Tab-separated table of C-alpha atoms in Angstrom:
chain	number	residue	atom	x	y	z
A	1	LEU	CA	0.000	0.000	0.000
A	2	SER	CA	1.200	3.464	-0.830
A	3	ILE	CA	1.750	6.384	1.527
A	4	GLU	CA	-0.836	8.414	-0.409
A	5	TRP	CA	-3.485	5.822	0.444
A	6	PHE	CA	-2.740	6.136	4.173
A	7	ASP	CA	-2.775	9.935	3.891
A	8	SER	CA	-6.201	9.814	2.230
A	9	LEU	CA	-7.503	7.386	4.827
A	10	SER	CA	-6.247	9.464	7.761
A	11	TRP	CA	-7.733	12.615	6.195
A	12	ALA	CA	-11.121	10.887	5.758
A	13	ILE	CA	-11.091	9.578	9.337
A	14	SER	CA	-10.154	13.016	10.680
A	15	CYS	CA	-12.997	14.667	8.744
A	16	ALA	CA	-15.471	12.052	9.994
A	17	MET	CA	-14.348	12.558	13.612
A	18	ILE	CA	-14.646	16.338	13.319
A	19	ALA	CA	-18.120	16.017	11.795
A	20	PHE	CA	-19.248	13.576	14.510
A	21	ASN	CA	-17.925	15.791	17.307
A	22	PHE	CA	-19.641	18.841	15.816
A	23	TYR	CA	-22.926	16.928	15.537
A	24	ASP	CA	-22.549	15.450	19.044
A	25	LYS	CA	-21.947	18.814	20.707
A	26	TYR	CA	-24.029	21.249	18.664
A	27	LEU	CA	-26.031	20.100	15.645
A	28	TRP	CA	-28.182	17.458	17.377
A	29	LYS	CA	-30.011	20.253	19.227
A	30	TYR	CA	-31.354	21.633	15.937
A	31	MET	CA	-32.154	18.422	14.049
A	32	PRO	CA	-35.935	18.033	13.580
A	33	GLY	CA	-35.831	14.215	13.774
A	34	GLU	CA	-33.756	14.048	16.967
A	35	GLN	CA	-35.933	12.784	19.802
A	36	THR	CA	-33.474	13.139	22.690
A	37	PRO	CA	-34.842	15.815	25.040
A	38	GLN	CA	-32.674	18.827	25.733
A	39	ILE	CA	-32.283	18.996	29.503
A	40	PHE	CA	-29.065	21.036	29.675
A	41	GLY	CA	-29.236	24.198	31.722
A	42	GLU	CA	-29.584	25.420	35.278
A	43	TYR	CA	-32.192	24.258	37.757
A	44	THR	CA	-33.290	24.976	41.301
A	45	ALA	CA	-33.631	21.713	43.225
A	46	TYR	CA	-36.241	21.400	45.965
A	47	CYS	CA	-35.246	18.401	48.029
A	48	GLU	CA	-36.437	16.395	50.994
A	49	SER	CA	-33.870	14.167	52.706
A	50	SER	CA	-33.968	11.509	55.407
A	51	PHE	CA	-30.450	12.479	56.607
A	52	GLN	CA	-30.533	13.188	60.370
A	53	GLY	CA	-34.335	13.217	60.369
A	54	THR	CA	-36.456	14.669	57.619
A	55	THR	CA	-34.990	17.890	56.264
A	56	LYS	CA	-35.923	20.104	53.339
A	57	TYR	CA	-33.382	22.144	51.422
A	58	GLU	CA	-32.777	23.906	48.122
A	59	SER	CA	-29.735	23.595	45.916
A	60	SER	CA	-28.581	24.647	42.477
A	61	VAL	CA	-28.161	22.059	39.721
A	62	LYS	CA	-26.362	22.498	36.420
A	63	ILE	CA	-26.772	19.916	33.659
A	64	LYS	CA	-24.268	19.871	30.804
A	65	GLN	CA	-25.396	17.777	27.849
A	66	SER	CA	-24.195	16.677	24.456
A	67	LEU	CA	-25.898	13.907	22.492
A	68	SER	CA	-23.524	11.277	23.914
A	69	ASN	CA	-22.706	12.667	27.360
A	70	ILE	CA	-24.452	14.174	30.388
A	71	LYS	CA	-22.840	15.779	33.431
A	72	VAL	CA	-24.844	16.786	36.531
A	73	ILE	CA	-23.405	19.130	39.169
A	74	GLU	CA	-25.391	20.025	42.297
A	75	THR	CA	-24.122	22.879	44.479
A	76	PHE	CA	-25.297	23.423	48.055
A	77	ALA	CA	-25.575	26.657	50.053
A	78	ASP	CA	-22.452	25.851	52.109
A	79	GLY	CA	-20.289	25.470	48.981
A	80	SER	CA	-20.114	21.690	48.931
A	81	PHE	CA	-21.218	19.930	45.771
A	82	CYS	CA	-22.040	16.636	44.097
A	83	GLU	CA	-20.786	15.694	40.658
A	84	SER	CA	-22.041	12.883	38.469
A	85	ILE	CA	-19.688	10.013	37.745
A	86	SER	CA	-21.977	8.541	35.119
A	87	ALA	CA	-25.318	9.643	33.722
A	88	SER	CA	-27.776	8.499	31.093
A	89	LEU	CA	-31.068	9.667	29.669
A	90	ALA	CA	-33.383	6.885	28.549
A	91	GLN	CA	-36.968	6.450	27.524
A	92	LEU	CA	-38.355	3.766	29.798
A	93	ASN	CA	-40.826	1.253	28.411
A	94	VAL	CA	-42.992	1.430	31.537
A	95	ASN	CA	-44.659	4.734	30.685
A	96	GLY	CA	-42.699	6.156	27.767
A	97	ASN	CA	-41.330	9.049	29.843
A	98	TRP	CA	-37.694	10.046	29.601
A	99	THR	CA	-35.700	9.357	32.757
A	100	LEU	CA	-32.368	10.798	33.862
A	101	CYS	CA	-30.366	8.340	35.946
A	102	TYR	CA	-27.015	9.335	37.397
A	103	THR	CA	-24.528	8.170	39.986
A	104	TYR	CA	-22.675	10.892	41.843
A	105	GLN	CA	-19.901	11.566	44.333
A	106	THR	CA	-20.169	14.295	46.959
A	107	HIS	CA	-17.427	16.821	47.676
A	108	PRO	CA	-18.106	18.237	51.167
A	109	THR	CA	-16.225	21.424	51.962
A	110	PHE	CA	-17.358	23.146	55.146
A	111	ARG	CA	-19.098	20.700	57.455
A	112	PRO	CA	-16.619	18.437	59.268
A	113	THR	CA	-19.435	15.981	60.042
A	114	ASP	CA	-19.970	15.275	56.355
A	115	ASP	CA	-17.947	12.617	54.664
A	116	MET	CA	-17.523	11.919	50.993
A	117	HIS	CA	-20.124	9.443	49.780
A	118	PHE	CA	-21.785	8.163	46.634
A	119	GLY	CA	-25.401	8.233	45.568
A	120	THR	CA	-27.794	7.567	42.733
A	121	ALA	CA	-30.677	9.689	41.470
A	122	LEU	CA	-33.540	8.664	39.186
A	123	LEU	CA	-35.512	11.640	37.833
A	124	THR	CA	-38.406	11.601	35.361
A	125	LEU	CA	-38.766	14.394	32.811
A	126	HIS	CA	-42.229	15.960	32.851
A	127	SER	CA	-43.940	17.878	30.032
A	128	ASN	CA	-43.268	21.238	31.755
A	129	GLY	CA	-39.504	20.535	31.775
A	130	ASP	CA	-39.287	19.646	35.479
A	131	LEU	CA	-37.255	16.635	36.568
A	132	ILE	CA	-38.877	14.846	39.514
A	133	GLY	CA	-37.798	11.708	41.322
A	134	SER	CA	-35.799	10.236	44.150
A	135	TYR	CA	-32.253	9.526	45.263
A	136	TYR	CA	-30.362	7.417	47.755
A	137	THR	CA	-26.805	7.335	49.089
A	138	ASN	CA	-24.377	4.800	50.523
A	139	ARG	CA	-24.007	6.620	53.850
A	140	LEU	CA	-24.276	4.484	56.954
A	141	GLU	CA	-27.776	5.842	57.482
A	142	GLN	CA	-28.589	5.039	53.843
A	143	THR	CA	-30.000	8.481	53.198
A	144	LYS	CA	-32.819	8.696	50.700
A	145	GLY	CA	-35.020	11.479	49.529
A	146	ASN	CA	-37.008	13.204	46.830
A	147	MET	CA	-35.907	15.834	44.336
A	148	HIS	CA	-37.869	18.284	42.205
A	149	LEU	CA	-35.731	20.192	39.715
A	150	LYS	CA	-37.289	23.327	38.204
A	151	ARG	CA	-35.474	24.863	35.268
A	152	LYS	CA	-34.217	28.430	35.689
A	153	TYR	CA	-35.102	30.469	32.630
A	154	THR	CA	-32.838	33.462	32.144
């Protein structure tokens, strides 16, 4: 095989990768046939937790989304935050609704009583754009709770 053939092949592969990356990050949002819901943006989370009794709190959630990747970051009033390790958006056969499922790791910053832990959230996308569902963690108390994410429109 000639060097020119390899040059042509590498050029074609490079063009295909650039086109895929452009579609994955930007174009999919504007394609009329694309059925994946666009959930990227900022949300206010209204939560109820079983940690140390029943407590209610608000937090800020940012969802970054491309067609092939989702990242969820939840920030609390004290500066600590949770960050998704893995996330997926799927249309469940049970009711046809889209569901965001993610596993996260906490990063406590100010409260010495908090330790780093992992958790999982399962949130259903509703027609008004809200994400509503529940979560649980691997803390010793096995914290669980409910979340209602309302999109911030700016």
